[in-house]
GROMACS .gro file of C-alpha atoms in nm:
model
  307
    1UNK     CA    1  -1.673   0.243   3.536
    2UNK     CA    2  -2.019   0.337   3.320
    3UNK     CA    3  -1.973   0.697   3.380
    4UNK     CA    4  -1.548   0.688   3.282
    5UNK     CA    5  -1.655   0.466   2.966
    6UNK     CA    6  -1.931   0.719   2.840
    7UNK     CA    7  -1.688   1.015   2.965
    8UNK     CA    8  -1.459   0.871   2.730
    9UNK     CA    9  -1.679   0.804   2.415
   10UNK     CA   10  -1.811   1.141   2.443
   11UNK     CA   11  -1.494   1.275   2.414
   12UNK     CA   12  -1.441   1.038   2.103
   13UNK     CA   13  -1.699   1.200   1.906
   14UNK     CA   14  -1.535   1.524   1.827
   15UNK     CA   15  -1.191   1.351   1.773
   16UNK     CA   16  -1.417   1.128   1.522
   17UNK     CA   17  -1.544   1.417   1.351
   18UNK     CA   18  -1.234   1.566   1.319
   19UNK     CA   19  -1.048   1.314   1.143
   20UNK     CA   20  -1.368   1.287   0.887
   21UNK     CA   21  -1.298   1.670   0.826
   22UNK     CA   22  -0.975   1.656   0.791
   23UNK     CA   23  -0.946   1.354   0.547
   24UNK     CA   24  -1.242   1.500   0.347
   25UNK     CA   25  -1.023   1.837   0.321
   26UNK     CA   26  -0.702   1.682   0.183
   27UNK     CA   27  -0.858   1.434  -0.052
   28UNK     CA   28  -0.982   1.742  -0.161
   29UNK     CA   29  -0.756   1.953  -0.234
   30UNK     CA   30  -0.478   1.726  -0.379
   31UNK     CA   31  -0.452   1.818  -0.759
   32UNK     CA   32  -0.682   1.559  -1.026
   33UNK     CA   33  -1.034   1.463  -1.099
   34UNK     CA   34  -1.104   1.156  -0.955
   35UNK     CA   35  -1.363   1.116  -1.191
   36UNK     CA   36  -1.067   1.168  -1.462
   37UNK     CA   37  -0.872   0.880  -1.282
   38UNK     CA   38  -1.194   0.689  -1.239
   39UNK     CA   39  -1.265   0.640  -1.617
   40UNK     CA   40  -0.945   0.713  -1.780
   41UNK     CA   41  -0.770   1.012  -1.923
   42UNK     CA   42  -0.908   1.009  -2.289
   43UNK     CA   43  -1.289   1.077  -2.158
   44UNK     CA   44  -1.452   1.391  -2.305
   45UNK     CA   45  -1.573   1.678  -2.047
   46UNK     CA   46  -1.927   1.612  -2.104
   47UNK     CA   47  -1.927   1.240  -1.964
   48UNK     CA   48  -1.706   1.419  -1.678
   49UNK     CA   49  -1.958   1.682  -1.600
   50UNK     CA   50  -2.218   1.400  -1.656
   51UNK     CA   51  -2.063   1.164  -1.353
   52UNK     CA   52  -1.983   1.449  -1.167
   53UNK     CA   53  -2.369   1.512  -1.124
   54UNK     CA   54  -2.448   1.224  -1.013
   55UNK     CA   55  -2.201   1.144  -0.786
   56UNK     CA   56  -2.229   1.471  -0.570
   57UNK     CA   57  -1.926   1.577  -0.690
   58UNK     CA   58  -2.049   1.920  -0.812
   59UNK     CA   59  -2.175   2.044  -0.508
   60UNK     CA   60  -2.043   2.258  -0.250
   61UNK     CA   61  -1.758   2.112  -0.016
   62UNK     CA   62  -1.980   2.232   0.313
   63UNK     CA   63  -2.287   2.006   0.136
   64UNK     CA   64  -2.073   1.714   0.029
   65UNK     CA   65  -1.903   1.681   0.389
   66UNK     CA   66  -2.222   1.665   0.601
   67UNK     CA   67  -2.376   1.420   0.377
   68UNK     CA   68  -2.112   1.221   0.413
   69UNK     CA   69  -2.136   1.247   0.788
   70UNK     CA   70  -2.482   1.185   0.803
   71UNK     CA   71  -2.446   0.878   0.607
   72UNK     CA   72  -2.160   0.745   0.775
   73UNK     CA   73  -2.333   0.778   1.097
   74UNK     CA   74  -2.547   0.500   0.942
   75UNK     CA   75  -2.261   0.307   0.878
   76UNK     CA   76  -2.251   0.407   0.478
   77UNK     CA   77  -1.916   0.527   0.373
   78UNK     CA   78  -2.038   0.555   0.021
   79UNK     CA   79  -1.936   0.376  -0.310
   80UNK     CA   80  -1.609   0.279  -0.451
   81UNK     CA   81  -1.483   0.470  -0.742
   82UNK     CA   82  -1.281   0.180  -0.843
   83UNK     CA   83  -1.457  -0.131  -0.776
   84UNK     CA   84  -1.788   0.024  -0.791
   85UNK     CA   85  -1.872  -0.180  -0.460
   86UNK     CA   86  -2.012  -0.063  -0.106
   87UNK     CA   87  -1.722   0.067   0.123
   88UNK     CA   88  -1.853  -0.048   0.415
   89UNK     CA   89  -1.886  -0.366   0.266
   90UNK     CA   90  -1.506  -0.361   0.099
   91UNK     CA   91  -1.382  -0.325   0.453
   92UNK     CA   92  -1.563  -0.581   0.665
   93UNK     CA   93  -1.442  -0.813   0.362
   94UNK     CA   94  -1.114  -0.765   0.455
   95UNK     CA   95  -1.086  -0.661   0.798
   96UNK     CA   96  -1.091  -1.046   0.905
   97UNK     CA   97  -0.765  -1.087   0.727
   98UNK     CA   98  -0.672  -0.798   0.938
   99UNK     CA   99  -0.747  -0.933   1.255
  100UNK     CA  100  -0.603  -1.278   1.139
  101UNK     CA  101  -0.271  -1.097   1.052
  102UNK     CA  102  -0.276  -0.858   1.419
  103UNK     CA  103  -0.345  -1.178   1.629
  104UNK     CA  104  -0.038  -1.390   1.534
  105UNK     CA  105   0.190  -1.043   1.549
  106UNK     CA  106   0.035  -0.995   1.857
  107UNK     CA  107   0.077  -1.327   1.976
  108UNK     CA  108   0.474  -1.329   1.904
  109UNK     CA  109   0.503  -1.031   2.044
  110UNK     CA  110   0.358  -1.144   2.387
  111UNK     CA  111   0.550  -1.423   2.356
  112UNK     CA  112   0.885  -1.266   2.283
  113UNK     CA  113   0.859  -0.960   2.465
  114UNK     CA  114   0.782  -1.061   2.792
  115UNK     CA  115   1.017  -1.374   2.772
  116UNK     CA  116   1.271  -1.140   2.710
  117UNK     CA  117   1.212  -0.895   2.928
  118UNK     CA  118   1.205  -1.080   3.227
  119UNK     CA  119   1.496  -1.302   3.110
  120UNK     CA  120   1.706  -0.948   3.076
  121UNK     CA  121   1.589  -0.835   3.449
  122UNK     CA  122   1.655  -1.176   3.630
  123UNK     CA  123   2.003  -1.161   3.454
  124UNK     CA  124   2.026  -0.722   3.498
  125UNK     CA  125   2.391  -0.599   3.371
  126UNK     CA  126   2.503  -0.935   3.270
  127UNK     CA  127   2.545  -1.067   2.923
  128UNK     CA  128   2.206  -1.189   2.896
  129UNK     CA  129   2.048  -0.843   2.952
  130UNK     CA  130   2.268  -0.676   2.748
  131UNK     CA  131   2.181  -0.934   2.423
  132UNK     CA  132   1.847  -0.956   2.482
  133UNK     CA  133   1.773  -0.550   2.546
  134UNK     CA  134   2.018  -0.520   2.187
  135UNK     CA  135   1.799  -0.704   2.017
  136UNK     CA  136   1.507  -0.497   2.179
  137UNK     CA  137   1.668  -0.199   2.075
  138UNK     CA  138   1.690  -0.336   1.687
  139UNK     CA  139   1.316  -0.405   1.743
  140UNK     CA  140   1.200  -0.044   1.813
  141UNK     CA  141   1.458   0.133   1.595
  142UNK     CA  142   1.433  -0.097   1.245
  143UNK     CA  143   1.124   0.020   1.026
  144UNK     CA  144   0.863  -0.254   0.981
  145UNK     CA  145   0.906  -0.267   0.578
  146UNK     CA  146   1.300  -0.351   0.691
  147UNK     CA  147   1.193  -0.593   0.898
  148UNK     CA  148   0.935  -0.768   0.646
  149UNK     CA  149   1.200  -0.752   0.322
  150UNK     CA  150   1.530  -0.891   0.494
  151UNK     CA  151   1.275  -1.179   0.661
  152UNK     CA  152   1.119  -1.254   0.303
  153UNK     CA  153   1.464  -1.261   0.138
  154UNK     CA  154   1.662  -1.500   0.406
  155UNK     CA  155   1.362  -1.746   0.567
  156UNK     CA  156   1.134  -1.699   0.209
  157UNK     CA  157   1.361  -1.609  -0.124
  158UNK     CA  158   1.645  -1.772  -0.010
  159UNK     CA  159   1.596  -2.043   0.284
  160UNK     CA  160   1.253  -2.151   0.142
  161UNK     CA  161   1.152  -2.196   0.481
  162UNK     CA  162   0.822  -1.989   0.433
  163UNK     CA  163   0.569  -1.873   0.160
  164UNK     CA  164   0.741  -1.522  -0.003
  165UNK     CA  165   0.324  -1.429   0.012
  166UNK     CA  166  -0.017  -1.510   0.082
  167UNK     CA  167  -0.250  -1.534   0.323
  168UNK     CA  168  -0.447  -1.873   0.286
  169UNK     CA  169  -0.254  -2.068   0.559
  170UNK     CA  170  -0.106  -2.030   0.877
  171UNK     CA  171   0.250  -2.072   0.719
  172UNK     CA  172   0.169  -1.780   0.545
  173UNK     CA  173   0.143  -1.578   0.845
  174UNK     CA  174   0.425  -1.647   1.082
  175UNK     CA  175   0.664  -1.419   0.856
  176UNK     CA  176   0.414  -1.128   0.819
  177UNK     CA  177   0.321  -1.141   1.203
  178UNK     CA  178   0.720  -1.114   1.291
  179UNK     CA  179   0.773  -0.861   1.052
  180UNK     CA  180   0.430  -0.643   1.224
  181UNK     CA  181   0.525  -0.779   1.613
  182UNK     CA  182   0.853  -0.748   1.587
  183UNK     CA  183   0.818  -0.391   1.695
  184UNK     CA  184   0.580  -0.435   1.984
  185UNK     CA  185   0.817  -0.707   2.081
  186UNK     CA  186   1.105  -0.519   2.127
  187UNK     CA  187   0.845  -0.242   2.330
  188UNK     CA  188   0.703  -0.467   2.541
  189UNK     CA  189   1.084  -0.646   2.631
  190UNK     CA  190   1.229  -0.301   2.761
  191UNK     CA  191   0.867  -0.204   2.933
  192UNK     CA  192   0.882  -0.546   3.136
  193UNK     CA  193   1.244  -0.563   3.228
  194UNK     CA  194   1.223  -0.165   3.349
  195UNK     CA  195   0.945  -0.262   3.606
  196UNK     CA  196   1.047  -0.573   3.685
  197UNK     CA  197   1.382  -0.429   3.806
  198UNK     CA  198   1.208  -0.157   3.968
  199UNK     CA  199   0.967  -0.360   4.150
  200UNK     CA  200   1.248  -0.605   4.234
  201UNK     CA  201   1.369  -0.339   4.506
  202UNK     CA  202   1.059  -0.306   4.690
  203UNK     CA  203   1.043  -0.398   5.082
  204UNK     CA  204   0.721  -0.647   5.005
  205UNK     CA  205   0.984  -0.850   4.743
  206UNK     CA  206   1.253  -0.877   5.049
  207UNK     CA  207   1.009  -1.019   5.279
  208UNK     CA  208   0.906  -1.267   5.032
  209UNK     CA  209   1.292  -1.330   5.015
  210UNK     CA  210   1.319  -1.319   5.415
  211UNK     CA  211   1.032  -1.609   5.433
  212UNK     CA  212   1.230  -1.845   5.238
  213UNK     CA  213   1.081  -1.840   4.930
  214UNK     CA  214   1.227  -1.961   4.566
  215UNK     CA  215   1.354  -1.688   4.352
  216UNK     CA  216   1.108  -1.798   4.080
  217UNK     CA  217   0.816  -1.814   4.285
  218UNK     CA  218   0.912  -1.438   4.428
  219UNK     CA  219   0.969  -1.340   4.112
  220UNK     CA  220   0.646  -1.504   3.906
  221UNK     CA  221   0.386  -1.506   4.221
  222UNK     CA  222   0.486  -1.121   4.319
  223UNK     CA  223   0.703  -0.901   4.102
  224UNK     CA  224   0.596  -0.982   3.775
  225UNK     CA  225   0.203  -0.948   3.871
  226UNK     CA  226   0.268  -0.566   3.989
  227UNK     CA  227   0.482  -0.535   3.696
  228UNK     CA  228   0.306  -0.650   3.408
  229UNK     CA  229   0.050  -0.344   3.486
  230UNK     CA  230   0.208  -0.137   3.278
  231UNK     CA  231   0.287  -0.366   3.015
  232UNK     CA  232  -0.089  -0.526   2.988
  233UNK     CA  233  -0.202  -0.179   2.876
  234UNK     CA  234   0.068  -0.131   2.614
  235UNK     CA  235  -0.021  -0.442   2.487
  236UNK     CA  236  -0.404  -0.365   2.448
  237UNK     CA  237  -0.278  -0.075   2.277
  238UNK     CA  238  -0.066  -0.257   2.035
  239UNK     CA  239  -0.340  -0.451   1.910
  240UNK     CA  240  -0.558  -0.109   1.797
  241UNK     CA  241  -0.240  -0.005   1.638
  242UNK     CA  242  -0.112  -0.357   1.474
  243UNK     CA  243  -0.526  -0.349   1.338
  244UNK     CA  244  -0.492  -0.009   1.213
  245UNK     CA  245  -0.092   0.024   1.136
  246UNK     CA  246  -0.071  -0.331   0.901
  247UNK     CA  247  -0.067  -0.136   0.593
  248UNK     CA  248   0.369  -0.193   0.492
  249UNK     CA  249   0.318  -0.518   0.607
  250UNK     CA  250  -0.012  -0.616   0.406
  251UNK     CA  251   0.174  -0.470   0.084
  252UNK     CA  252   0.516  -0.655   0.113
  253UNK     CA  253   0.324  -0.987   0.196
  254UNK     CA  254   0.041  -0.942  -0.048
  255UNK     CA  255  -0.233  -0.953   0.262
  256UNK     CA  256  -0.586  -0.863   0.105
  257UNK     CA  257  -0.624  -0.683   0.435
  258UNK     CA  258  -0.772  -0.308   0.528
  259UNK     CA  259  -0.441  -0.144   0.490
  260UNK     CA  260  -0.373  -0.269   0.122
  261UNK     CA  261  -0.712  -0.156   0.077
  262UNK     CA  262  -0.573   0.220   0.197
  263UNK     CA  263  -0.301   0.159  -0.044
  264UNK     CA  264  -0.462   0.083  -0.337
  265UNK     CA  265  -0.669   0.334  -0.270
  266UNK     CA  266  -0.420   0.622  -0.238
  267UNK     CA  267  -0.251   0.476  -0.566
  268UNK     CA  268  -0.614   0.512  -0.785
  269UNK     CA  269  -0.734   0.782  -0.602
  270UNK     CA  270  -0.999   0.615  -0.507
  271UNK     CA  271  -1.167   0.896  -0.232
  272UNK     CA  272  -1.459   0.655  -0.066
  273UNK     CA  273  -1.270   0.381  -0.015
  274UNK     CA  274  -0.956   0.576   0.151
  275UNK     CA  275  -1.197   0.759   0.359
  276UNK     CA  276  -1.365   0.461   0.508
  277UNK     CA  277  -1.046   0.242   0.566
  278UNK     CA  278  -0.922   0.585   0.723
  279UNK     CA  279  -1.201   0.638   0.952
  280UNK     CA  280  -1.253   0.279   1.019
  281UNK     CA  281  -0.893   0.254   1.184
  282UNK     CA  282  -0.954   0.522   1.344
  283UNK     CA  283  -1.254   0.394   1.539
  284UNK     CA  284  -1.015   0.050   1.619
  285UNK     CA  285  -0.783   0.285   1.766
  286UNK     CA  286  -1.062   0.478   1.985
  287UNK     CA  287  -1.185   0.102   2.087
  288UNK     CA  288  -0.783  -0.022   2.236
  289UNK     CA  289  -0.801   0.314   2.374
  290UNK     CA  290  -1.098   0.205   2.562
  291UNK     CA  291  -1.011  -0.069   2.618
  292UNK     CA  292  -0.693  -0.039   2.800
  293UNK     CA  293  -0.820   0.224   3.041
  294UNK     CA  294  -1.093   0.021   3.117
  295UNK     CA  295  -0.852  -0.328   3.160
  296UNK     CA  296  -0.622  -0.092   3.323
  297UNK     CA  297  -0.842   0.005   3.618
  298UNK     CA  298  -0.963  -0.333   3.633
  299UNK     CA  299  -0.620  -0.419   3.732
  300UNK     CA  300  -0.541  -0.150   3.914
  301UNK     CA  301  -0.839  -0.089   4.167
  302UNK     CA  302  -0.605   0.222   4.323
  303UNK     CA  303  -0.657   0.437   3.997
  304UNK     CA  304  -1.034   0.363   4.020
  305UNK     CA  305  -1.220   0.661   4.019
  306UNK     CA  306  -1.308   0.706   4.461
  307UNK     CA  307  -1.033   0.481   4.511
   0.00000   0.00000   0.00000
């Protein structure tokens, strides 16, 4: 397990660096100063050449990239244009409300997914399957801003059933967590009901059958376990992605989270702080990586490595 997990986060590195080059590349080339957008259109060139000094910004691309590397391998993504704050310190400020905002998706979408997909297997080409696999369907296909604006119009605008935004209560959070889960949901209904009916036909489910026992305890004692396999790793996957994919959701919902943070950022041009959110998700997505191929063959002893 030691040697797979530093297998894996050697691999990691390059991909790492990668990303860092290739975000530093296009931030770069897209037309504008940011020192122009920085302090405003009307500023003479002598204040821009000025701040451009002292910022770095003068140097050569090849200089400016591996200083940035070096200090982000100390955890310093630099300095916000905008708000003139640490990055690092922009982004653990809001990456709680993040995580807060991921859990509750990811909690519905548990909840939802795997109710329905072994509610559509038990029930396999009847009515039942084919409403609750529809719905699936709608799940994957809709697009998560979609999703969030027809759930703030009927249950917020119109219903007043929910806040239309915020973030300070749990009320706030059950429409932005559907709106983010509803996705996963609708993954994780069609993942459990296709194993569940495939498992369903295996010799070690008849016997159960043959020995007299319940459907339900056949069912929740032996098909789902070898079936939800599959599914647990999607789900640890999810979470990287709800934690680094939140940023449609954060902006219809007006979540101070990490991916209005990207938002704002791409809207002022505002290079430190996209670079940072940018890497920073992509080091949550390395992590549920990790993580599921580790939970995976914890599972699974027969994909152990010797096994």
């Amino acid at each position: 397990m030691i040697k797979n997990v530093l297998k894996r986060l050697l691999i990691a590195i390059p991909v790492l660096i990668g990303v860092i080059l290739i975000i530093f590349i296009m931030l770069r080339i897209v037309p504008g100063d940011p020192v122009v957008t920085m302090m405003g259109e009307h500023v003479n060139q002598a204040v821009i050449d000025k701040v451009s000094r002292e910022m770095g910004l003068d140097q050569p691309l090849y200089i400016q990239f591996f200083k940035y590397v070096g200090n982000a391998l100390h955890g310093d993504f630099g300095t916000s244009y905008r708000l003139n704050r640490n990055v690092t310190r922009i982004i653990l400020d809001a990456f709680p409300n993040t995580v807060k905002l991921s859990i509750c998706a990811a909690v519905i979408a548990w909840i939802i997914g795997i109710t329905s997909g072994i509610v559509a297997a038990i029930n396999q080409n009847r009515i039942l399957d084919r409403l609750f696999m529809g719905g699936a369907l709608a799940g994957v296909s809709m697009p998560v801003f979609m999703i969030a604006l027809v759930l703030q119009y009927l249950l917020a605008f119109k219903w007043k059933l929910f806040p239309v935004s915020g973030y300070d209560s749990l009320a706030c959070m059950v429409l932005p967590a559907i709106a983010l889960g509803w996705n996963s949901a609708g993954s994780i209904a069609r993942m459990t009901r296709s194993n569940l009916v495939e498992v369903m036909q295996d010799d070690y489910i008849r016997t159960a059958r043959a020995k007299g026992l319940r459907e339900s305890g056949v069912i929740i004692g032996h098909a789902l376990k070898n079936a939800m396999l599959p599914v647990v790793t999607m789900m640890a996957l999810q979470i990287s992605s709800m934690l680094s994919g939140a940023v449609l959701t954060e902006s219809v919902f007006g979540i101070p989270g990490i991916g209005r943070l990207a938002v704002n950022a791409i809207e002022t041009r505002d290079m430190p702080l996209l670079q940072g959110t940018v890497i920073f998700t992509t080091i949550l997505v390395i992590i549920g990586n990790l993580t599921a191929d580790m939970l995976y063959s914890v599972l699974d002893p027969r994909i152990r490595e010797g096994a």
